[in-house]
Structure formats: C-alpha cells, structure tokens
CSV table of C-alpha atoms in Angstrom, one decimal:
chain,number,residue,atom,x,y,z
A,1,UNK,CA,39.1,11.8,-50.2
A,2,UNK,CA,41.9,9.4,-48.6
A,3,UNK,CA,40.6,6.1,-47.1
A,4,UNK,CA,41.9,5.4,-43.7
A,5,UNK,CA,43.1,2.0,-43.0
A,6,UNK,CA,41.5,0.2,-40.2
A,7,UNK,CA,43.2,0.7,-36.8
A,8,UNK,CA,45.2,-2.3,-35.4
A,9,UNK,CA,44.7,-3.6,-31.8
A,10,UNK,CA,47.6,-1.5,-30.6
A,11,UNK,CA,46.1,1.9,-31.9
A,12,UNK,CA,42.5,0.9,-30.7
A,13,UNK,CA,44.3,0.3,-27.2
A,14,UNK,CA,45.8,3.7,-27.4
A,15,UNK,CA,42.6,5.5,-28.2
A,16,UNK,CA,40.9,3.8,-25.2
A,17,UNK,CA,43.9,5.1,-22.9
A,18,UNK,CA,43.5,8.4,-24.5
A,19,UNK,CA,39.9,8.6,-23.8
A,20,UNK,CA,40.2,7.2,-20.2
A,21,UNK,CA,42.9,9.9,-19.5
A,22,UNK,CA,40.8,12.8,-21.2
A,23,UNK,CA,37.9,11.5,-18.8
A,24,UNK,CA,40.0,12.5,-15.8
A,25,UNK,CA,41.2,15.8,-17.1
A,26,UNK,CA,40.1,18.8,-15.1
A,27,UNK,CA,40.9,22.3,-15.8
A,28,UNK,CA,43.4,21.6,-18.9
A,29,UNK,CA,43.9,24.1,-21.6
A,30,UNK,CA,42.0,23.6,-25.0
A,31,UNK,CA,38.9,22.1,-25.9
A,32,UNK,CA,39.3,18.9,-23.7
A,33,UNK,CA,37.1,16.1,-22.9
A,34,UNK,CA,37.1,16.3,-18.9
A,35,UNK,CA,34.3,16.2,-16.8
A,36,UNK,CA,34.5,19.8,-16.3
A,37,UNK,CA,35.4,20.7,-19.8
A,38,UNK,CA,33.2,22.8,-22.1
A,39,UNK,CA,33.1,20.4,-24.7
A,40,UNK,CA,32.2,17.3,-22.2
A,41,UNK,CA,29.5,19.4,-20.7
A,42,UNK,CA,28.0,20.2,-24.3
A,43,UNK,CA,28.0,16.6,-25.4
A,44,UNK,CA,26.6,15.4,-22.3
A,45,UNK,CA,24.3,17.9,-21.4
A,46,UNK,CA,21.1,16.1,-21.9
A,47,UNK,CA,22.0,13.1,-20.0
A,48,UNK,CA,23.3,15.1,-17.3
A,49,UNK,CA,19.5,16.4,-17.1
A,50,UNK,CA,18.5,13.0,-16.9
A,51,UNK,CA,21.1,12.0,-14.1
A,52,UNK,CA,20.1,14.9,-12.2
A,53,UNK,CA,16.4,13.8,-12.6
A,54,UNK,CA,17.3,10.4,-11.4
A,55,UNK,CA,19.5,11.5,-8.4
A,56,UNK,CA,16.9,14.2,-7.4
A,57,UNK,CA,14.1,11.3,-7.7
A,58,UNK,CA,16.0,8.9,-5.7
A,59,UNK,CA,16.7,11.5,-2.8
A,60,UNK,CA,13.2,12.2,-2.6
A,61,UNK,CA,12.2,8.4,-2.6
A,62,UNK,CA,14.7,8.0,0.4
A,63,UNK,CA,13.2,11.0,2.4
A,64,UNK,CA,9.4,9.5,1.8
A,65,UNK,CA,10.8,6.3,3.1
A,66,UNK,CA,11.9,7.8,6.2
A,67,UNK,CA,8.9,10.0,6.7
A,68,UNK,CA,6.6,6.7,6.4
A,69,UNK,CA,9.1,5.0,9.3
A,70,UNK,CA,8.8,8.1,11.4
A,71,UNK,CA,4.9,8.1,11.3
A,72,UNK,CA,5.0,4.4,12.0
A,73,UNK,CA,7.2,4.9,15.1
A,74,UNK,CA,4.9,7.9,15.9
A,75,UNK,CA,1.8,5.6,15.7
A,76,UNK,CA,3.4,2.9,17.8
A,77,UNK,CA,4.2,5.1,20.7
A,78,UNK,CA,0.4,6.0,21.1
A,79,UNK,CA,-1.7,4.5,23.8
A,80,UNK,CA,-4.5,3.6,21.0
A,81,UNK,CA,-2.8,3.5,17.7
A,82,UNK,CA,-4.8,4.1,14.8
A,83,UNK,CA,-4.5,2.5,11.4
A,84,UNK,CA,-1.2,3.9,9.5
A,85,UNK,CA,-3.3,5.0,6.3
A,86,UNK,CA,-5.3,7.6,8.7
A,87,UNK,CA,-2.0,9.5,9.2
A,88,UNK,CA,-1.6,12.6,7.3
A,89,UNK,CA,2.3,12.2,7.7
A,90,UNK,CA,2.1,8.8,6.2
A,91,UNK,CA,0.2,10.0,3.3
A,92,UNK,CA,2.6,12.9,2.6
A,93,UNK,CA,5.6,10.2,2.3
A,94,UNK,CA,3.4,8.1,-0.2
A,95,UNK,CA,3.1,11.5,-2.1
A,96,UNK,CA,6.7,12.2,-1.8
A,97,UNK,CA,7.4,8.7,-3.3
A,98,UNK,CA,5.1,9.2,-6.2
A,99,UNK,CA,6.8,12.6,-6.9
A,100,UNK,CA,10.3,10.7,-6.8
A,101,UNK,CA,9.2,8.0,-9.0
A,102,UNK,CA,8.0,10.5,-11.6
A,103,UNK,CA,11.3,12.0,-11.4
A,104,UNK,CA,12.9,8.6,-12.2
A,105,UNK,CA,10.4,8.0,-15.0
A,106,UNK,CA,11.1,11.1,-16.8
A,107,UNK,CA,14.9,10.6,-16.4
A,108,UNK,CA,14.7,7.6,-19.0
A,109,UNK,CA,13.4,9.8,-21.5
A,110,UNK,CA,16.9,11.9,-21.4
A,111,UNK,CA,19.5,9.2,-20.6
A,112,UNK,CA,20.3,5.6,-21.3
A,113,UNK,CA,19.1,2.8,-19.3
A,114,UNK,CA,22.7,1.8,-18.3
A,115,UNK,CA,23.4,5.4,-16.9
A,116,UNK,CA,20.0,5.7,-14.8
A,117,UNK,CA,19.5,2.3,-13.5
A,118,UNK,CA,22.6,1.8,-11.2
A,119,UNK,CA,21.8,5.5,-9.9
A,120,UNK,CA,19.3,3.5,-7.4
A,121,UNK,CA,22.2,3.4,-5.0
A,122,UNK,CA,21.5,6.9,-4.1
A,123,UNK,CA,18.3,6.1,-2.6
A,124,UNK,CA,19.8,3.6,-0.3
A,125,UNK,CA,22.7,5.7,0.6
A,126,UNK,CA,20.4,8.9,0.9
A,127,UNK,CA,18.0,6.8,3.1
A,128,UNK,CA,20.8,5.9,5.5
A,129,UNK,CA,22.2,9.5,5.8
A,130,UNK,CA,18.6,10.9,6.6
A,131,UNK,CA,17.9,8.2,9.2
A,132,UNK,CA,21.1,8.9,11.1
A,133,UNK,CA,20.6,12.7,10.8
A,134,UNK,CA,16.9,13.1,11.7
A,135,UNK,CA,15.9,9.4,13.1
A,136,UNK,CA,19.0,9.3,15.4
A,137,UNK,CA,20.0,5.8,14.1
A,138,UNK,CA,23.7,4.6,14.9
A,139,UNK,CA,26.0,5.8,12.4
A,140,UNK,CA,28.7,2.9,11.8
A,141,UNK,CA,32.3,2.8,10.0
A,142,UNK,CA,30.5,0.3,7.7
A,143,UNK,CA,28.0,2.9,6.9
A,144,UNK,CA,30.8,5.8,5.9
A,145,UNK,CA,32.7,3.1,4.1
A,146,UNK,CA,29.6,2.3,2.0
A,147,UNK,CA,28.5,5.6,1.3
A,148,UNK,CA,32.1,6.4,0.0
A,149,UNK,CA,32.2,3.3,-2.4
A,150,UNK,CA,28.7,4.1,-3.5
A,151,UNK,CA,29.5,8.0,-4.4
A,152,UNK,CA,32.9,6.8,-6.3
A,153,UNK,CA,30.8,4.4,-8.1
A,154,UNK,CA,28.2,6.8,-9.2
A,155,UNK,CA,31.0,9.0,-10.2
A,156,UNK,CA,32.5,6.4,-12.6
A,157,UNK,CA,28.9,5.5,-13.9
A,158,UNK,CA,28.2,9.2,-14.8
A,159,UNK,CA,31.6,9.4,-16.5
A,160,UNK,CA,31.9,6.2,-18.5
A,161,UNK,CA,28.3,5.4,-19.2
A,162,UNK,CA,27.7,5.0,-23.2
A,163,UNK,CA,27.6,8.2,-24.7
A,164,UNK,CA,24.8,7.9,-27.0
A,165,UNK,CA,21.9,10.0,-27.7
A,166,UNK,CA,18.8,8.6,-29.0
A,167,UNK,CA,15.7,10.3,-30.1
A,168,UNK,CA,13.0,7.5,-29.0
A,169,UNK,CA,10.4,7.9,-31.6
A,170,UNK,CA,7.6,5.2,-32.0
A,171,UNK,CA,9.1,3.9,-35.4
A,172,UNK,CA,12.7,3.3,-33.3
A,173,UNK,CA,10.7,1.3,-30.8
A,174,UNK,CA,9.0,-0.8,-33.1
A,175,UNK,CA,12.4,-1.5,-35.1
A,176,UNK,CA,14.2,-2.5,-31.8
A,177,UNK,CA,10.9,-4.5,-30.7
A,178,UNK,CA,11.2,-6.8,-33.8
A,179,UNK,CA,14.8,-7.0,-34.0
A,180,UNK,CA,16.1,-10.6,-33.9
A,181,UNK,CA,18.5,-9.7,-30.6
A,182,UNK,CA,15.6,-8.5,-28.7
A,183,UNK,CA,13.3,-11.7,-29.8
A,184,UNK,CA,16.1,-14.2,-28.5
A,185,UNK,CA,16.3,-12.3,-25.5
A,186,UNK,CA,12.5,-12.4,-25.0
A,187,UNK,CA,12.4,-16.0,-25.5
A,188,UNK,CA,15.2,-17.0,-23.1
A,189,UNK,CA,13.6,-14.9,-20.5
A,190,UNK,CA,10.3,-16.5,-20.5
A,191,UNK,CA,11.8,-19.9,-20.6
A,192,UNK,CA,13.8,-18.9,-17.6
A,193,UNK,CA,10.6,-17.3,-16.1
A,194,UNK,CA,8.5,-20.3,-16.6
A,195,UNK,CA,11.1,-22.5,-15.0
A,196,UNK,CA,11.7,-20.7,-12.1
A,197,UNK,CA,7.8,-20.4,-11.7
A,198,UNK,CA,7.3,-24.0,-11.9
A,199,UNK,CA,9.6,-24.5,-8.8
A,200,UNK,CA,8.2,-21.7,-7.0
A,201,UNK,CA,4.4,-22.8,-7.6
A,202,UNK,CA,4.7,-26.6,-8.0
A,203,UNK,CA,7.8,-27.3,-5.8
A,204,UNK,CA,7.1,-24.7,-3.0
A,205,UNK,CA,10.8,-23.4,-3.4
A,206,UNK,CA,10.7,-19.9,-2.1
A,207,UNK,CA,14.3,-19.2,-1.6
A,208,UNK,CA,15.3,-15.4,-1.9
A,209,UNK,CA,17.4,-15.8,-5.0
A,210,UNK,CA,14.4,-17.4,-7.0
A,211,UNK,CA,11.9,-14.9,-6.1
A,212,UNK,CA,14.3,-11.8,-6.9
A,213,UNK,CA,15.3,-13.6,-10.1
A,214,UNK,CA,11.6,-13.5,-11.1
A,215,UNK,CA,11.4,-9.8,-9.9
A,216,UNK,CA,14.5,-8.7,-11.8
A,217,UNK,CA,13.3,-10.8,-15.3
A,218,UNK,CA,10.1,-8.7,-15.0
A,219,UNK,CA,12.1,-5.4,-14.1
A,220,UNK,CA,14.0,-5.8,-17.6
A,221,UNK,CA,10.7,-5.3,-19.2
A,222,UNK,CA,9.8,-2.5,-17.1
A,223,UNK,CA,12.7,-0.9,-17.8
A,224,UNK,CA,12.5,-1.2,-21.5
A,225,UNK,CA,8.7,0.2,-21.6
A,226,UNK,CA,9.5,3.0,-19.2
A,227,UNK,CA,12.2,4.3,-21.4
A,228,UNK,CA,10.2,3.8,-24.5
A,229,UNK,CA,7.0,5.5,-23.2
A,230,UNK,CA,9.2,8.4,-21.5
A,231,UNK,CA,11.3,8.7,-24.8
A,232,UNK,CA,7.9,8.8,-26.8
A,233,UNK,CA,6.6,11.4,-24.7
A,234,UNK,CA,9.7,13.6,-24.6
A,235,UNK,CA,9.8,13.1,-28.6
A,236,UNK,CA,5.8,14.2,-28.7
A,237,UNK,CA,6.7,17.4,-26.7
A,238,UNK,CA,10.0,18.5,-28.7
A,239,UNK,CA,9.1,17.1,-32.2
A,240,UNK,CA,6.2,15.3,-33.5
A,241,UNK,CA,3.2,13.5,-31.8
A,242,UNK,CA,4.1,9.7,-31.0
A,243,UNK,CA,1.3,8.9,-28.6
A,244,UNK,CA,-1.3,7.9,-31.6
A,245,UNK,CA,1.1,4.7,-32.5
A,246,UNK,CA,0.0,1.3,-31.0
A,247,UNK,CA,3.3,0.4,-29.9
A,248,UNK,CA,2.9,3.3,-27.3
A,249,UNK,CA,-0.1,1.5,-25.9
A,250,UNK,CA,1.6,-2.1,-25.8
A,251,UNK,CA,4.5,-0.6,-24.1
A,252,UNK,CA,2.0,0.8,-21.4
A,253,UNK,CA,0.3,-2.4,-21.0
A,254,UNK,CA,3.8,-4.3,-20.5
A,255,UNK,CA,4.8,-1.7,-17.9
A,256,UNK,CA,1.9,-1.9,-16.1
A,257,UNK,CA,1.6,-5.8,-16.1
A,258,UNK,CA,5.4,-6.4,-15.0
A,259,UNK,CA,5.0,-3.6,-12.4
A,260,UNK,CA,2.2,-5.4,-10.8
A,261,UNK,CA,3.5,-8.9,-10.5
A,262,UNK,CA,7.0,-7.4,-9.6
A,263,UNK,CA,5.7,-5.9,-6.6
A,264,UNK,CA,4.0,-9.3,-5.9
A,265,UNK,CA,7.0,-11.4,-5.9
A,266,UNK,CA,9.1,-8.5,-4.0
A,267,UNK,CA,6.4,-8.4,-1.1
A,268,UNK,CA,6.6,-12.2,-1.1
A,269,UNK,CA,10.4,-11.8,-0.5
A,270,UNK,CA,10.2,-9.2,2.0
A,271,UNK,CA,7.6,-11.2,4.0
A,272,UNK,CA,10.2,-14.4,4.1
A,273,UNK,CA,13.5,-12.6,4.4
A,274,UNK,CA,15.0,-9.8,6.2
A,275,UNK,CA,14.9,-6.2,4.5
A,276,UNK,CA,18.7,-6.0,5.0
A,277,UNK,CA,19.0,-9.4,2.9
A,278,UNK,CA,16.4,-8.3,0.1
A,279,UNK,CA,17.4,-4.7,-0.4
A,280,UNK,CA,21.1,-5.4,-1.4
A,281,UNK,CA,20.5,-8.4,-3.5
A,282,UNK,CA,17.2,-6.8,-5.3
A,283,UNK,CA,19.3,-3.7,-6.4
A,284,UNK,CA,22.2,-5.9,-7.7
A,285,UNK,CA,19.7,-8.2,-9.6
A,286,UNK,CA,17.4,-5.2,-10.8
A,287,UNK,CA,20.4,-3.1,-12.0
A,288,UNK,CA,22.1,-6.1,-13.8
A,289,UNK,CA,18.7,-6.9,-15.6
A,290,UNK,CA,18.3,-3.3,-16.5
A,291,UNK,CA,21.8,-3.0,-18.1
A,292,UNK,CA,21.3,-6.2,-20.1
A,293,UNK,CA,17.9,-4.8,-21.4
A,294,UNK,CA,19.6,-1.6,-22.1
A,295,UNK,CA,22.4,-3.3,-24.3
A,296,UNK,CA,20.2,-5.6,-26.1
A,297,UNK,CA,17.2,-3.7,-26.7
A,298,UNK,CA,18.6,-0.3,-27.3
A,299,UNK,CA,22.2,-1.3,-28.2
A,300,UNK,CA,23.6,1.2,-25.6
A,301,UNK,CA,27.2,-0.4,-25.7
A,302,UNK,CA,27.4,-0.3,-29.3
A,303,UNK,CA,31.1,0.9,-30.7
A,304,UNK,CA,32.1,1.3,-26.8
A,305,UNK,CA,35.8,0.9,-26.0
A,306,UNK,CA,36.9,-2.2,-23.9
A,307,UNK,CA,38.5,0.2,-21.4
A,308,UNK,CA,35.3,2.2,-21.0
A,309,UNK,CA,33.2,-0.9,-20.3
A,310,UNK,CA,35.5,-2.0,-17.9
A,311,UNK,CA,35.6,1.2,-15.8
A,312,UNK,CA,31.7,1.2,-16.0
A,313,UNK,CA,31.6,-2.1,-14.8
A,314,UNK,CA,34.2,-1.4,-11.8
A,315,UNK,CA,32.0,1.5,-11.1
A,316,UNK,CA,28.9,-0.8,-10.9
A,317,UNK,CA,30.7,-3.1,-8.5
A,318,UNK,CA,31.7,-0.1,-6.2
A,319,UNK,CA,27.9,1.1,-6.0
A,320,UNK,CA,26.7,-2.7,-5.4
A,321,UNK,CA,29.5,-3.0,-2.6
A,322,UNK,CA,28.6,0.4,-1.1
A,323,UNK,CA,24.8,-0.6,-0.9
A,324,UNK,CA,25.8,-4.2,0.9
A,325,UNK,CA,28.0,-2.3,3.4
A,326,UNK,CA,25.1,0.3,4.3
A,327,UNK,CA,22.5,-2.1,4.6
A,328,UNK,CA,24.2,-5.2,6.3
A,329,UNK,CA,23.0,-6.0,10.0
A,330,UNK,CA,21.2,-2.4,10.1
A,331,UNK,CA,17.9,-4.2,11.5
A,332,UNK,CA,19.8,-6.4,14.0
A,333,UNK,CA,20.9,-3.2,15.8
A,334,UNK,CA,17.2,-2.3,16.5
A,335,UNK,CA,16.9,-5.9,18.1
A,336,UNK,CA,19.5,-5.4,20.5
A,337,UNK,CA,17.7,-5.3,24.1
A,338,UNK,CA,19.0,-4.2,27.3
A,339,UNK,CA,17.9,-7.4,29.2
A,340,UNK,CA,18.7,-11.4,29.0
A,341,UNK,CA,16.0,-13.4,27.5
A,342,UNK,CA,15.6,-16.6,29.3
A,343,UNK,CA,13.0,-17.9,26.8
A,344,UNK,CA,10.1,-20.1,27.7
A,345,UNK,CA,11.1,-22.9,30.0
A,346,UNK,CA,8.6,-25.8,29.9
A,347,UNK,CA,6.6,-26.2,33.2
A,348,UNK,CA,7.7,-23.2,34.9
A,349,UNK,CA,6.0,-19.7,34.9
A,350,UNK,CA,8.0,-16.8,35.2
A,351,UNK,CA,5.9,-14.2,37.3
A,352,UNK,CA,8.9,-12.2,38.8
A,353,UNK,CA,11.1,-9.7,37.3
A,354,UNK,CA,14.3,-11.3,36.2
A,355,UNK,CA,16.5,-8.3,35.1
A,356,UNK,CA,16.9,-5.5,37.2
A,357,UNK,CA,17.4,-2.0,35.8
A,358,UNK,CA,20.9,-1.6,34.1
A,359,UNK,CA,21.8,1.5,35.8
A,360,UNK,CA,21.5,-0.6,39.3
A,361,UNK,CA,24.2,-2.4,40.9
A,362,UNK,CA,22.6,-5.7,40.6
A,363,UNK,CA,22.6,-5.6,36.9
A,364,UNK,CA,22.9,-9.3,35.6
A,365,UNK,CA,21.8,-11.0,38.8
A,366,UNK,CA,18.8,-12.4,40.2
A,367,UNK,CA,16.5,-10.4,42.2
A,368,UNK,CA,17.0,-12.2,45.3
A,369,UNK,CA,19.7,-14.9,46.0
A,370,UNK,CA,17.3,-16.3,48.9
A,371,UNK,CA,14.3,-16.6,46.5
A,372,UNK,CA,16.1,-18.4,44.0
A,373,UNK,CA,17.1,-21.1,46.9
A,374,UNK,CA,13.4,-21.3,48.4
A,375,UNK,CA,12.3,-21.9,44.9
A,376,UNK,CA,14.7,-24.7,44.4
A,377,UNK,CA,13.8,-26.1,47.7
A,378,UNK,CA,10.2,-25.9,46.8
A,379,UNK,CA,10.8,-27.7,43.7
A,380,UNK,CA,12.3,-30.8,45.5
A,381,UNK,CA,9.5,-31.0,47.7
A,382,UNK,CA,6.9,-31.1,45.2
A,383,UNK,CA,9.1,-34.0,43.4
C-alpha cells in the first residue's frame, strides 16, 4: 500500500474550500455533502436529533416564560392580587420550563457542546415572537433584523459545528477528566474565579461583567458535567450500564453545585441591572464558556479545518448580534407613559390633576391658567 505524502498548505486550503462549497450544495447529483443530501443526513443524523431536541426545548422554555409573564399580568390587574405561586397558570409555566430544560439536557447526549450551547438564542428570539403574537408587544424593526440574524447564525452553527460522534462512556469521561488539558483549564478557572470572588465579596465590586463572568465560569463546569451525565445515561440505554461508575456521581455533584451557585450570581445580576442588559451579555458569556469547555474537555474541534472554524465562529457572532438586537431597549418601551412626570418638588404638595386626558384639546397644558396665577400670588403673600 502506497504511503501518501502530507498535504501542503495549498492543498489543505483547497480541501477546506471544497468542504465549504459542498456544505452549500443543494440537490446536486451524486452522493454530495450538502445540507439536503443523503450522505450529509446519514452522517449527521444523531447530531440533528440533538439539535431538534435543543430547539424544541428552547421553544418550550420561551413559551413557559411568556405564560409566567401572562400570569403575573393577570394577577396585577386583580383588585386583591394573590401570591403568584398560588396561580395554576404560573405552575403550568414552571412545568413547561422543566420539560424544556429536560429536552436541553437530553440534547447534550446526542450532539457536541459546541453545537447545542449556541442554540440558546432560539429561546430569546422565540420568546420575542410569542410576546408580539399573543401578549401584543410592539414589533420593532430591530426585532425583525435580530431574528433574521439569529436564524442565519443558527443555520451556520448547525452546518459548520464539529462533525464528531462520541460515545460518552464512564471510561471516556475518566480519561478526559485526568487529561493535562483539563487540569490546566480547571486550575486557571479556579484562579480567575477566586480573584473575581475576592473583588465581589471583599471590595464590594458588583459590576455586571464580574457577576456574569462568575456565572460563565460555573456554567462551563455545568455544561461539561451535563454532557457527561447525559452521555452516560444514553450509553447505558443503548449499550452497557454506566451508572455504577463513581465518575457518574462525581459529575452529578459538580452539576448540582455549579447550577446552585450559578443561579445565585445570576439572580444578583438581575436585581442590580436591567434584564435587557443581563440577557444578551449572559448569553454571550455562557456560549463562549461552553464552547471553550467543549473544545478543551471533549476536544470537539480536533482536526477541524480553519475555514470551517471561521464560519462557525461567524455564525456565533450573528446569533450574538441577533440576541442583542431583540432584547435592546425592550423594557424601556413598557416604561413609556402618556403623562408628564414633574417629580417631587420640595416644599410643595401636588393635589390637583396635572395632566388631562391625552384625547382632550388641553393635553400638555395646566388644567386652568387662572389657578396657576392665583397659586403664584398666594405664594408671594406667604413669603
């Protein structure tokens, strides 16, 4: 058998271009490698199942968030509002969120982290579509542009994510767990986490970037442990039982602990800052940390062509930009009011109605000019 000489840089670039063109091939004759060809579908069938689970899970999460929002709006309109946790509608939203998170959890068992994690943009864009359709929120031009960019980014992510199929067994997780790449990564992550925690606790620095970086550092461990647990459960169902290995329970403890502290820091960020600022930044930080975790722990980009990695990263950028445009200034729209707020004037008590009905002819004026003149003369007499 003849030995093939290593390909030069020109041949490698040509192969990458061929792969790129084949990924955009639709309906061509022959085996093909395009997104609609049989060979591409057979090679990525398991990954597509994971993508489908993740997309459906994120859509269910967006539905659950809007149901919870609708229940809060209904309770706020009642004369004697009861606690939200006594609302059947609110609990229905919580149940749907659990179903959606279960779908996300299962998706990690069928597809790489670098493919599943960026699909969180589907939840944000889906929530915007549902709120516009059913809750009658305003549809802005930035929403349409953001949704278009997010969908385009999702398409690129699905097509150019790493094409590797790993059987995640307990021995595989143990091998990666003691690898030098992951050990260096964990040491650096613990060091950065401790430094940020010192500034947060001791120095009282509660900047949004610090809080969400702490969340992202914990999220990388969450994603690693979730994929390990989901993969071992899937392997147990299809091949050999893996739940008797100690590494399964170690990963389970890591998953629970990282999730609990993640929620703590994320809640702190949402209390201090607007949700419209927290959501896009948290999505970007979480996705970046998850991608890095997948590359280092599971070596998901091993042997990938440079052009494929570039298009994948460009898809991530489009999804980030889409999420930012969809969430930008959304809460500020709900704060717009049809009256002029004069604020609290020291030493004066405002008892009269300042702003008339917006449909009246006197909109934007004081109720009676004579009253204002009399009040001014009265103030002069008191002085």
